[in-house]
Coordinates of N, CA and C in Angstrom, one line a residue:
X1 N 0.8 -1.2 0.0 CA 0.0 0.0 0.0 C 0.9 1.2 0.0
X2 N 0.5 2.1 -0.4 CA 1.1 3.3 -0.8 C 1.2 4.5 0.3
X3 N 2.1 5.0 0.6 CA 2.3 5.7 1.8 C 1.1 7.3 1.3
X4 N 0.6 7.9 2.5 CA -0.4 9.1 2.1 C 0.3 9.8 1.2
X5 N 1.2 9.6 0.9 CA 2.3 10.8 0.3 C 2.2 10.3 -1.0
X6 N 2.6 9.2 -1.0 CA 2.3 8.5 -3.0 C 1.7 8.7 -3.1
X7 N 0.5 7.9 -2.4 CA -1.0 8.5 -3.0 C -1.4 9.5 -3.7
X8 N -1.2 10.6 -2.7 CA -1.3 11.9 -2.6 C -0.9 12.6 -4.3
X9 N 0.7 12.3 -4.3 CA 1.1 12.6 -5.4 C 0.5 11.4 -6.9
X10 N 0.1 10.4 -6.3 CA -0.3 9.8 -7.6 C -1.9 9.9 -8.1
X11 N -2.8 10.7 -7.3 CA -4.1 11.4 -7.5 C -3.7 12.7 -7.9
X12 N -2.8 13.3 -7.6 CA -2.3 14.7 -8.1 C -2.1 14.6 -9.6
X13 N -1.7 13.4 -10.3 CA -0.6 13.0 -11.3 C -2.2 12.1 -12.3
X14 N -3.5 11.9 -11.5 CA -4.5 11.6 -12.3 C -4.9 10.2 -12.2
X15 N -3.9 9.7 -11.4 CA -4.6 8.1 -11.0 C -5.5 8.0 -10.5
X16 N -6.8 8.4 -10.5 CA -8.2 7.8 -9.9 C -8.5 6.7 -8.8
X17 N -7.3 5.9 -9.0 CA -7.6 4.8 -7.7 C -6.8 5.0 -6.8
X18 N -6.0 5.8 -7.0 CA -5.1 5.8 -5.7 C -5.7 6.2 -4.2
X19 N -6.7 7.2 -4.4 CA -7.6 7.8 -3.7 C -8.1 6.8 -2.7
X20 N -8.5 5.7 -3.7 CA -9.3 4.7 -2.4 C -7.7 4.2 -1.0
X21 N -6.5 4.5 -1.2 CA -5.9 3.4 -0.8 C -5.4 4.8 0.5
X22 N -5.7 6.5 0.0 CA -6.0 7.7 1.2 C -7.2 7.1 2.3
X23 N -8.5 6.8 1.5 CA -9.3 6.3 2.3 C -9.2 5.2 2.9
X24 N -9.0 4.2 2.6 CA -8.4 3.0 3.5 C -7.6 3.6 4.6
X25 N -6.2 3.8 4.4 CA -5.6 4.4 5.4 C -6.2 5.1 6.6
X26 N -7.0 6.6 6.5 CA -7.3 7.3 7.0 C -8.9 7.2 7.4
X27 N -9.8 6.4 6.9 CA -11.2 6.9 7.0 C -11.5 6.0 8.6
X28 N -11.1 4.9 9.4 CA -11.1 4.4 10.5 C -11.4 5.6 11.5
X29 N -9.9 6.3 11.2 CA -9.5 7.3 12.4 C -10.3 8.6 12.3
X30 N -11.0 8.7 10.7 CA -11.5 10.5 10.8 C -12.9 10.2 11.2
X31 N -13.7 8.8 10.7 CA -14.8 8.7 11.7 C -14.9 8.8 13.0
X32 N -14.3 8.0 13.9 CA -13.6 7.8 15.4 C -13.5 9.6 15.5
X33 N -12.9 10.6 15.1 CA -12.7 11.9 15.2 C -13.6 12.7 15.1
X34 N -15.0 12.6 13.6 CA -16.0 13.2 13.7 C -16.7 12.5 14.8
X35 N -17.0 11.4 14.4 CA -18.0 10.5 16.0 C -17.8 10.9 17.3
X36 N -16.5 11.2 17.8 CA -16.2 12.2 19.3 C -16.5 13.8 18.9
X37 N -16.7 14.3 18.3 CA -17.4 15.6 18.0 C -18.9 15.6 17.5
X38 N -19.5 15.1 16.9 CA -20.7 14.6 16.3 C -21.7 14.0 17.9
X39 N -20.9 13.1 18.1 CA -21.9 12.5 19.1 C -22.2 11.0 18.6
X40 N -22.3 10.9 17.5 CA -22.7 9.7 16.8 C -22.0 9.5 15.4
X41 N -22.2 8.1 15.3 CA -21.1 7.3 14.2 C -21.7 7.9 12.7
X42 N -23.5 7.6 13.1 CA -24.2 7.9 11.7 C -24.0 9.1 11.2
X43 N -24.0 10.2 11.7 CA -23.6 11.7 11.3 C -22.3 12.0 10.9
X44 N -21.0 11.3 11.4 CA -19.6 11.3 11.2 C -19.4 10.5 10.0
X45 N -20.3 9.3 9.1 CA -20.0 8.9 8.6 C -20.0 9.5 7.5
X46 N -21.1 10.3 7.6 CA -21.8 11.4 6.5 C -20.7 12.6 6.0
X47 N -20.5 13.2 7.1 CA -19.0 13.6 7.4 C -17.7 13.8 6.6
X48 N -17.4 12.7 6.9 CA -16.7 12.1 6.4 C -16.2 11.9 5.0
X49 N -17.6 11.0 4.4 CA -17.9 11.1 3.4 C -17.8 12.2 2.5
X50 N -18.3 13.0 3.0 CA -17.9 14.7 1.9 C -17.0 14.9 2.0
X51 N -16.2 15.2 3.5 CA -15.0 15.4 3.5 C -13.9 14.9 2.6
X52 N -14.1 13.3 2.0 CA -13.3 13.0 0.9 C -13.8 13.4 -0.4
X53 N -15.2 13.7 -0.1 CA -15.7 14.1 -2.1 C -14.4 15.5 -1.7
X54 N -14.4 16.8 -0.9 CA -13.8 17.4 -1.1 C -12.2 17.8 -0.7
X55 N -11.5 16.4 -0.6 CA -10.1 16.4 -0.7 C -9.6 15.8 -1.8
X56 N -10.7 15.1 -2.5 CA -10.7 14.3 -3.5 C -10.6 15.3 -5.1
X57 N -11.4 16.7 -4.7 CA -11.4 17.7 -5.8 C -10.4 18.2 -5.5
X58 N -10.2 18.5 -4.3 CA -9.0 19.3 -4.2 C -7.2 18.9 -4.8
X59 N -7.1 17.5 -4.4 CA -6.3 16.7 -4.6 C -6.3 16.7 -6.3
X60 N -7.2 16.7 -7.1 CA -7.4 16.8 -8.4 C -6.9 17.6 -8.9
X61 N -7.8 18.6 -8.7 CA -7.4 20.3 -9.1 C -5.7 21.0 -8.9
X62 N -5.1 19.6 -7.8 CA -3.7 20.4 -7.6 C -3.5 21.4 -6.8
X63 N -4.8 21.7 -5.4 CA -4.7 22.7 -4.6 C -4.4 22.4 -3.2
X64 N -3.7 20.8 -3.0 CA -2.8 20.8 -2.3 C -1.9 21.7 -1.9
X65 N -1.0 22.0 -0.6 CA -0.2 23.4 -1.0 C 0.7 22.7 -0.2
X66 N 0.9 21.4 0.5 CA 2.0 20.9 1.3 C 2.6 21.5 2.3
X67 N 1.9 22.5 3.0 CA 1.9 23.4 4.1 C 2.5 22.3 5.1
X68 N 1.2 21.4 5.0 CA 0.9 20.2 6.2 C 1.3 18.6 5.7
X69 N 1.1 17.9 6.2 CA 0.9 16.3 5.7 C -0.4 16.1 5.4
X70 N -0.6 15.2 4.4 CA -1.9 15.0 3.9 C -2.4 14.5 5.2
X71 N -2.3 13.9 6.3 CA -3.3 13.8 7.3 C -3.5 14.7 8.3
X72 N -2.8 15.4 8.4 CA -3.1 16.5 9.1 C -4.0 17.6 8.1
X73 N -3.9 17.5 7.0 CA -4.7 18.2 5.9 C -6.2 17.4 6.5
X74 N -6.0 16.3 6.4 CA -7.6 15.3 6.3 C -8.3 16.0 7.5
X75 N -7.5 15.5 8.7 CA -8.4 16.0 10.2 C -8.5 17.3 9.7
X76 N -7.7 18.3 9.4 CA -8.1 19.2 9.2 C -9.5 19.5 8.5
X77 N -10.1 19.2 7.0 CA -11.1 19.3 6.7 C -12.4 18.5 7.5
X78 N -11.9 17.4 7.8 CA -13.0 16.7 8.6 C -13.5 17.5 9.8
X79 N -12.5 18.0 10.4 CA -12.5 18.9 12.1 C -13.8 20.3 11.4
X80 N -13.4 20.9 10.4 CA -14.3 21.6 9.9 C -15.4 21.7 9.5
X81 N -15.5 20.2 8.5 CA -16.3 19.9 8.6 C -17.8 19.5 9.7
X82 N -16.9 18.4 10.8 CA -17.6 18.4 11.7 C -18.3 19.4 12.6
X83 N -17.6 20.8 12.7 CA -17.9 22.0 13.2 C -18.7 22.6 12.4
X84 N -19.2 22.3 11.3 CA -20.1 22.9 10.7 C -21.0 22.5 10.9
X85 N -21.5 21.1 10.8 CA -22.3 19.9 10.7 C -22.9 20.4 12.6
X86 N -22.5 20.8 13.2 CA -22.8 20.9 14.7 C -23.3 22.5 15.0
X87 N -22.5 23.3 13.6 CA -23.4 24.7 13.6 C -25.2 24.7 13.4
X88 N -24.7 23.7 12.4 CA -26.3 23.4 11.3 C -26.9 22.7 12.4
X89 N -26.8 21.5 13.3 CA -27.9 21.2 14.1 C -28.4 21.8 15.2
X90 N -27.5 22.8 15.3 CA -27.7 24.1 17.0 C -28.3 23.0 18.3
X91 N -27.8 22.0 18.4 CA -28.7 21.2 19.6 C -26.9 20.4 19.9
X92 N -27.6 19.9 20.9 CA -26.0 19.2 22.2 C -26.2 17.9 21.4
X93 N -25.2 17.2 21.1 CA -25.5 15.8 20.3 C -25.3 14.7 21.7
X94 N -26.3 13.9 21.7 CA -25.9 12.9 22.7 C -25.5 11.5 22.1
X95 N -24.2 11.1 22.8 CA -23.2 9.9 22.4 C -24.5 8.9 22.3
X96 N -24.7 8.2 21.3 CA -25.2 6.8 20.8 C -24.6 5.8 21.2
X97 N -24.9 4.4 21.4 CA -24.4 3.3 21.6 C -23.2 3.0 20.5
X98 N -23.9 3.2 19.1 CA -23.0 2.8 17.9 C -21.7 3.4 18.1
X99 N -21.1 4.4 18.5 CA -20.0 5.1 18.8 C -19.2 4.1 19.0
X100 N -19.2 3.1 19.9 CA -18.1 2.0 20.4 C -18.3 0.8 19.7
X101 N -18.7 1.2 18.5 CA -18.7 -0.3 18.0 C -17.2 -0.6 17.0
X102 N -16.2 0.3 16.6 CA -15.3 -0.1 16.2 C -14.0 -0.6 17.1
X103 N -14.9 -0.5 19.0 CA -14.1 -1.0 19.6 C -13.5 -2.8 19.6
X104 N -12.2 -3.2 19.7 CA -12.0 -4.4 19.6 C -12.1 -4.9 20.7
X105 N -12.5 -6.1 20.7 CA -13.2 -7.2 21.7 C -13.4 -6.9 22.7
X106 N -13.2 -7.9 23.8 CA -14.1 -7.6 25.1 C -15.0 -8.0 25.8
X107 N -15.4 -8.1 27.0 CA -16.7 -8.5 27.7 C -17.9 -7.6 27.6
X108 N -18.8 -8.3 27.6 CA -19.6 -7.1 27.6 C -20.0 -5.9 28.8
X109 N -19.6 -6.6 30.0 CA -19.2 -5.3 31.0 C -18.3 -4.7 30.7
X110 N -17.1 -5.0 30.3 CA -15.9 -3.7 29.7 C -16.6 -3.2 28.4
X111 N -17.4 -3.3 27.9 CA -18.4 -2.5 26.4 C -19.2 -1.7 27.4
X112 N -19.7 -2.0 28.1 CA -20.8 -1.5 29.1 C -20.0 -0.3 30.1
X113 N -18.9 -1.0 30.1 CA -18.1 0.4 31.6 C -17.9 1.6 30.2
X114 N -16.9 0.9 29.0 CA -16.6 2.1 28.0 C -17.6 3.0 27.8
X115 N -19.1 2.5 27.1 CA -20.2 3.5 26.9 C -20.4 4.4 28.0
X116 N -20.4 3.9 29.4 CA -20.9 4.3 30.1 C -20.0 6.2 30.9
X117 N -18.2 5.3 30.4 CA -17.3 6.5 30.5 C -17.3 7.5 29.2
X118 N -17.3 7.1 28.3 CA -18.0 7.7 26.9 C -18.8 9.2 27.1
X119 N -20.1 8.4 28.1 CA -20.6 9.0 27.7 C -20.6 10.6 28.7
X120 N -20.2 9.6 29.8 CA -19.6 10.9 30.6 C -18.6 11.7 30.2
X121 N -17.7 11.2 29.4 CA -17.1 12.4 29.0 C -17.4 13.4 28.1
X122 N -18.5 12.6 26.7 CA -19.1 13.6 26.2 C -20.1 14.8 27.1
X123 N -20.5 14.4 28.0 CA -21.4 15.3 29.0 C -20.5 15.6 29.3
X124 N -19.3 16.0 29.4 CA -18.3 17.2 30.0 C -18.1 18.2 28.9
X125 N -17.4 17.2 27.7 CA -16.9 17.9 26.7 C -18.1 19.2 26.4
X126 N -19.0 18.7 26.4 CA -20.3 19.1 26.0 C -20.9 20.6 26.4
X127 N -20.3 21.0 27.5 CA -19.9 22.4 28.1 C -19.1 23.2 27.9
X128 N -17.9 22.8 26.9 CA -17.0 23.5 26.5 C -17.1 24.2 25.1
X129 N -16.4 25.4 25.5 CA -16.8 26.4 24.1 C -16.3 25.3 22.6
X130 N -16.7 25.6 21.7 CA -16.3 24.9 20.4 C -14.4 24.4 20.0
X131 N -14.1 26.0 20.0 CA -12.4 25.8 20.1 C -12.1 24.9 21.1
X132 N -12.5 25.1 22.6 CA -11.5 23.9 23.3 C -12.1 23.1 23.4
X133 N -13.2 22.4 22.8 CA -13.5 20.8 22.5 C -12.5 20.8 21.4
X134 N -12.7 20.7 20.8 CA -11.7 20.3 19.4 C -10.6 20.4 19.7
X135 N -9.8 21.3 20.2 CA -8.4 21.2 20.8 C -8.6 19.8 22.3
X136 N -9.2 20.1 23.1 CA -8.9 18.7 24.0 C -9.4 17.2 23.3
X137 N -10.2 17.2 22.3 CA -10.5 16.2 21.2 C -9.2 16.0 20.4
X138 N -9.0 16.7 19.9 CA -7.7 16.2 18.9 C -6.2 15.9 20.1
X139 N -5.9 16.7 20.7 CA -5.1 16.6 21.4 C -4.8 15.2 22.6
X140 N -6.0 15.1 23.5 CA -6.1 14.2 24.3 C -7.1 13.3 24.0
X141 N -8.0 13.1 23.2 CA -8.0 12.0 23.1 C -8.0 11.2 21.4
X142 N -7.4 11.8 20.5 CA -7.2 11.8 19.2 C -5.1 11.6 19.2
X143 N -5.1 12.6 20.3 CA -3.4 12.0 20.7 C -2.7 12.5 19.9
X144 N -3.1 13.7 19.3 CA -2.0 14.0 18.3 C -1.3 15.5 18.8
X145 N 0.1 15.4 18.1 CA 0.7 16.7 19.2 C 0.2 18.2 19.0
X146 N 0.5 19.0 19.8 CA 0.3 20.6 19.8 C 0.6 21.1 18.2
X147 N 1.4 21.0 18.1 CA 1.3 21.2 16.4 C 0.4 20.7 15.3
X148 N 0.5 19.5 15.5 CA -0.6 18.9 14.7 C -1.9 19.8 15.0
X149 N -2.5 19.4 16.3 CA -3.7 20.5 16.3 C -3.5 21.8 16.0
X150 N -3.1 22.7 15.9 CA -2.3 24.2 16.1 C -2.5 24.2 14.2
X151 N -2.3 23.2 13.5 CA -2.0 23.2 12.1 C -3.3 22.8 11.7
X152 N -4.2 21.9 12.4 CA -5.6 21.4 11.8 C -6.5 22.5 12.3
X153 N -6.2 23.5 13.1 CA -7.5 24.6 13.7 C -6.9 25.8 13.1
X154 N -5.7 25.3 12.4 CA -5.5 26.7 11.7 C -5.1 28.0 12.8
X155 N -4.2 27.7 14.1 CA -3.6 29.3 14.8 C -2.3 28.1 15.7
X156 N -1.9 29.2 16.7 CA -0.2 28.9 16.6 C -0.4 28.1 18.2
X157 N 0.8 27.1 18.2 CA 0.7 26.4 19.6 C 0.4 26.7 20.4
X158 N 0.7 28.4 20.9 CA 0.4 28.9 22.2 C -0.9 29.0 22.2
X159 N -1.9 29.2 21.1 CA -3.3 29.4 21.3 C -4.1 27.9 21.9
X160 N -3.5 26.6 21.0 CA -3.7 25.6 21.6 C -3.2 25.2 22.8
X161 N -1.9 25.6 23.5 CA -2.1 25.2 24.7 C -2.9 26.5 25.9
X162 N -3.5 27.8 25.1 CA -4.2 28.1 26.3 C -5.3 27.5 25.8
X163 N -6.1 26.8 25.0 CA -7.1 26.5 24.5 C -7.1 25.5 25.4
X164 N -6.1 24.6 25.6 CA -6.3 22.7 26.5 C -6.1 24.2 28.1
X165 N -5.4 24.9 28.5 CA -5.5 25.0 29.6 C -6.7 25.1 30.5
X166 N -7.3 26.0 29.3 CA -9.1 26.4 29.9 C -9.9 25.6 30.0
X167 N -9.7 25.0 28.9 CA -10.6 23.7 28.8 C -10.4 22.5 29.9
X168 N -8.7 22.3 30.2 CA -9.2 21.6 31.5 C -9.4 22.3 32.6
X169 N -9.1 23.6 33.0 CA -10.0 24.3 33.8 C -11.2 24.0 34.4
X170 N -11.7 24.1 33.3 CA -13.4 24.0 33.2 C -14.1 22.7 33.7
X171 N -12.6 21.8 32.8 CA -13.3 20.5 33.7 C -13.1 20.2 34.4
X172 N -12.2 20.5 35.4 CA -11.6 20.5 36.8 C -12.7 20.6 37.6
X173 N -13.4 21.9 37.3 CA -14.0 22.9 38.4 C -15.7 21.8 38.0
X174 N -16.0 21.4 36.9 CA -17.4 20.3 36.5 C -16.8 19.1 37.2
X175 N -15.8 18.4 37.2 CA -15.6 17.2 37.9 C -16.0 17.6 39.8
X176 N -15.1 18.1 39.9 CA -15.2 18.9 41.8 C -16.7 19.0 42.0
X177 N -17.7 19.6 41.1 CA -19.0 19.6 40.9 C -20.1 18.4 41.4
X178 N -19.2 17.8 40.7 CA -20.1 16.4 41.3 C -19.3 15.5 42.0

């Protein structure tokens, strides 16, 4: 399989199939990323979905600009996307069951403790302004570094780490709460 970068350059260059082998790679982890923002799998898949019709034009067109790595490009449009997708419903999305189903195996009490920590964290997340969900989403539980996020929200490290500071702030003072 072709590193994001072949690909990348071999959909640039007109190969039409290469594209599936970006999605393979990537489409696992950018659902799992809209679905922790979304709330649910069925909405992220959707997501998602556009998200590659439009990397897929973009990638065509040659308006790549290699600023970033094509995956940090991807989360990037997906992160946007998803933030749009959550303007347009103006309501609190609540975590669905289906969320944990790309989890691997297990008892069904360890399925049952996960939904149930899930969901509590979306009910935290869920009070935080837009910017610092997606910064403590990408960062802590997406695990990718300050840069990476800082490059996918589009402003500079320091804004991401006061973004994670506030944000755990916030949940400090909601956890103490109860």
């Amino acid at each position: 399989m072709d590193s994001l970068e072949q690909a990348r350059r071999r959909v640039t260059r007109g190969d039409v199939g290469a594209f599936q082998s970006i999605v393979e790679q990537t489409g696992d982890m950018l659902v799992r990323l809209s679905a922790r923002m979304l709330g649910n799998v069925t909405d992220a898949e959707d997501v998602v979905q556009e998200a590659f019709v439009k990397a897929y034009q973009a990638l065509v067109a040659d308006e790549f600009d290699g600023r970033s790595s094509v995956k940090t490009w991807l989360y990037r449009i997906v992160t946007n996307a998803s933030l749009d997708a959550l303007r347009k419903r103006k309501r609190k999305a609540e975590v669905g069951d289906d969320v944990l189903t790309d989890l691997p195996g297990g008892s069904d009490a360890a399925q049952l403790e996960a939904r149930m920590a899930l969901r509590e964290l979306s009910d935290y997340l869920d009070g935080l302004p837009e910017d610092q969900r997606t910064a403590i989403i990408l960062k802590g539980v997406e695990g990718l570094t300050t840069g990476e996020v800082a490059a996918i929200m589009e402003t500079t490290e320091g804004a991401v780490e006061q973004r994670l500071v506030r944000a755990r702030a916030t949940l400090r003072s909601k956890r103490s709460e109860t």
